[in-house]
Amino acid sequence: MPEDVLAAIDIIGNNVRTEILRQLAQGASTAHDLAAQIGVHVASIHRHLVVLEQHDLVRTDVDRSKRRGQMVLWRTDTATITDYAQVWARYASGRG
């Protein structure tokens, strides 16, 4: 299976990551606010945000090297979400 398909499955197939993306599509939010909205511990939310950031699905208003002790607002990149979904759909439907 191609690596881009595996990455799409990892992102799309995880219910917490999908819910994080859905919440951030409504507007920027902090990890603490996301934890309260989703009902997941903030440490878990942070781990998922790091994975999403590594795949360019979310971004922040604070540079990674300066985040310690800072309130960070996370935003989603809906174009990248669409790209991942299309990769998965093409592969799953046998078109790619």
mmCIF file of C-alpha atoms in Angstrom:
data_model
loop_
_atom_site.group_PDB
_atom_site.id
_atom_site.type_symbol
_atom_site.label_atom_id
_atom_site.label_comp_id
_atom_site.label_asym_id
_atom_site.label_seq_id
_atom_site.Cartn_x
_atom_site.Cartn_y
_atom_site.Cartn_z
ATOM 1 C CA MET A 1 0.000 0.000 0.000
ATOM 2 C CA PRO A 2 1.439 3.444 -0.894
ATOM 3 C CA GLU A 3 2.717 5.596 1.965
ATOM 4 C CA ASP A 4 0.342 8.461 1.200
ATOM 5 C CA VAL A 5 -2.607 6.074 1.513
ATOM 6 C CA LEU A 6 -1.276 4.727 4.819
ATOM 7 C CA ALA A 7 -0.931 8.293 6.125
ATOM 8 C CA ALA A 8 -4.488 9.125 5.021
ATOM 9 C CA ILE A 9 -5.835 6.038 6.777
ATOM 10 C CA ASP A 10 -3.912 6.913 9.941
ATOM 11 C CA ILE A 11 -5.480 10.377 9.986
ATOM 12 C CA ILE A 12 -8.980 9.618 8.713
ATOM 13 C CA GLY A 13 -9.255 6.343 10.599
ATOM 14 C CA ASN A 14 -8.692 7.874 14.028
ATOM 15 C CA ASN A 15 -11.886 9.137 15.640
ATOM 16 C CA VAL A 16 -10.196 11.651 17.982
ATOM 17 C CA ARG A 17 -8.113 13.180 15.174
ATOM 18 C CA THR A 18 -11.166 13.393 12.969
ATOM 19 C CA GLU A 19 -13.120 15.129 15.741
ATOM 20 C CA ILE A 20 -10.217 17.548 16.349
ATOM 21 C CA LEU A 21 -10.220 18.452 12.654
ATOM 22 C CA ARG A 22 -13.999 18.878 12.700
ATOM 23 C CA GLN A 23 -13.858 21.166 15.745
ATOM 24 C CA LEU A 24 -11.023 23.238 14.282
ATOM 25 C CA ALA A 25 -12.933 23.607 11.014
ATOM 26 C CA GLN A 26 -15.450 25.626 13.076
ATOM 27 C CA GLY A 27 -12.689 27.996 14.237
ATOM 28 C CA ALA A 28 -9.328 28.229 15.962
ATOM 29 C CA SER A 29 -9.084 26.668 19.412
ATOM 30 C CA THR A 30 -6.635 25.816 22.167
ATOM 31 C CA ALA A 31 -5.786 22.252 23.175
ATOM 32 C CA HIS A 32 -7.585 22.813 26.487
ATOM 33 C CA ASP A 33 -10.754 23.961 24.734
ATOM 34 C CA LEU A 34 -10.577 21.015 22.341
ATOM 35 C CA ALA A 35 -10.192 18.621 25.273
ATOM 36 C CA ALA A 36 -13.311 20.052 26.903
ATOM 37 C CA GLN A 37 -15.311 19.981 23.662
ATOM 38 C CA ILE A 38 -14.327 16.435 22.728
ATOM 39 C CA GLY A 39 -14.135 14.965 26.224
ATOM 40 C CA VAL A 40 -10.554 13.716 25.949
ATOM 41 C CA HIS A 41 -7.644 14.521 28.274
ATOM 42 C CA VAL A 42 -5.600 17.504 27.102
ATOM 43 C CA ALA A 43 -2.386 15.418 26.950
ATOM 44 C CA SER A 44 -4.067 13.095 24.466
ATOM 45 C CA ILE A 45 -5.320 16.057 22.442
ATOM 46 C CA HIS A 46 -1.805 17.469 22.331
ATOM 47 C CA ARG A 47 -0.352 14.175 21.078
ATOM 48 C CA HIS A 48 -2.955 14.079 18.312
ATOM 49 C CA LEU A 49 -2.307 17.717 17.409
ATOM 50 C CA VAL A 50 1.403 16.984 17.019
ATOM 51 C CA VAL A 51 0.615 14.152 14.585
ATOM 52 C CA LEU A 52 -1.814 16.346 12.664
ATOM 53 C CA GLU A 53 0.780 19.115 12.525
ATOM 54 C CA GLN A 54 3.408 16.702 11.189
ATOM 55 C CA HIS A 55 1.026 15.943 8.313
ATOM 56 C CA ASP A 56 0.304 19.675 7.700
ATOM 57 C CA LEU A 57 -3.353 19.295 8.685
ATOM 58 C CA VAL A 58 -3.165 21.882 11.475
ATOM 59 C CA ARG A 59 -1.043 24.917 12.221
ATOM 60 C CA THR A 60 -0.604 27.333 15.100
ATOM 61 C CA ASP A 61 -0.113 31.007 15.730
ATOM 62 C CA VAL A 62 3.076 30.348 17.759
ATOM 63 C CA ASP A 63 6.316 28.966 16.347
ATOM 64 C CA ARG A 64 7.049 25.445 17.607
ATOM 65 C CA SER A 65 10.294 26.520 19.300
ATOM 66 C CA LYS A 66 8.457 29.203 21.338
ATOM 67 C CA ARG A 67 5.388 27.295 22.511
ATOM 68 C CA ARG A 68 6.459 26.355 26.011
ATOM 69 C CA GLY A 69 4.192 28.210 28.421
ATOM 70 C CA GLN A 70 2.338 29.971 25.618
ATOM 71 C CA MET A 71 -1.357 29.725 24.855
ATOM 72 C CA VAL A 72 -1.450 28.284 21.356
ATOM 73 C CA LEU A 73 -4.364 28.625 18.957
ATOM 74 C CA TRP A 74 -4.670 25.732 16.548
ATOM 75 C CA ARG A 75 -6.234 26.023 13.111
ATOM 76 C CA THR A 76 -7.047 23.430 10.506
ATOM 77 C CA ASP A 77 -6.017 23.397 6.876
ATOM 78 C CA THR A 78 -9.168 22.227 5.091
ATOM 79 C CA ALA A 79 -7.429 21.990 1.705
ATOM 80 C CA THR A 80 -4.968 19.454 3.108
ATOM 81 C CA ILE A 81 -7.820 17.506 4.715
ATOM 82 C CA THR A 82 -9.487 17.315 1.305
ATOM 83 C CA ASP A 83 -6.229 16.122 -0.254
ATOM 84 C CA TYR A 84 -5.900 13.281 2.276
ATOM 85 C CA ALA A 85 -9.530 12.272 1.777
ATOM 86 C CA GLN A 86 -9.096 12.186 -1.988
ATOM 87 C CA VAL A 87 -5.957 10.043 -1.731
ATOM 88 C CA TRP A 88 -7.879 7.549 0.383
ATOM 89 C CA ALA A 89 -10.967 7.628 -1.859
ATOM 90 C CA ARG A 90 -8.971 7.086 -5.059
ATOM 91 C CA TYR A 91 -7.171 4.110 -3.575
ATOM 92 C CA ALA A 92 -10.208 2.574 -1.860
ATOM 93 C CA SER A 93 -12.311 2.876 -5.023
ATOM 94 C CA GLY A 94 -9.607 1.298 -7.190
ATOM 95 C CA ARG A 95 -8.964 4.492 -9.164
ATOM 96 C CA GLY A 96 -5.493 5.116 -7.901
#
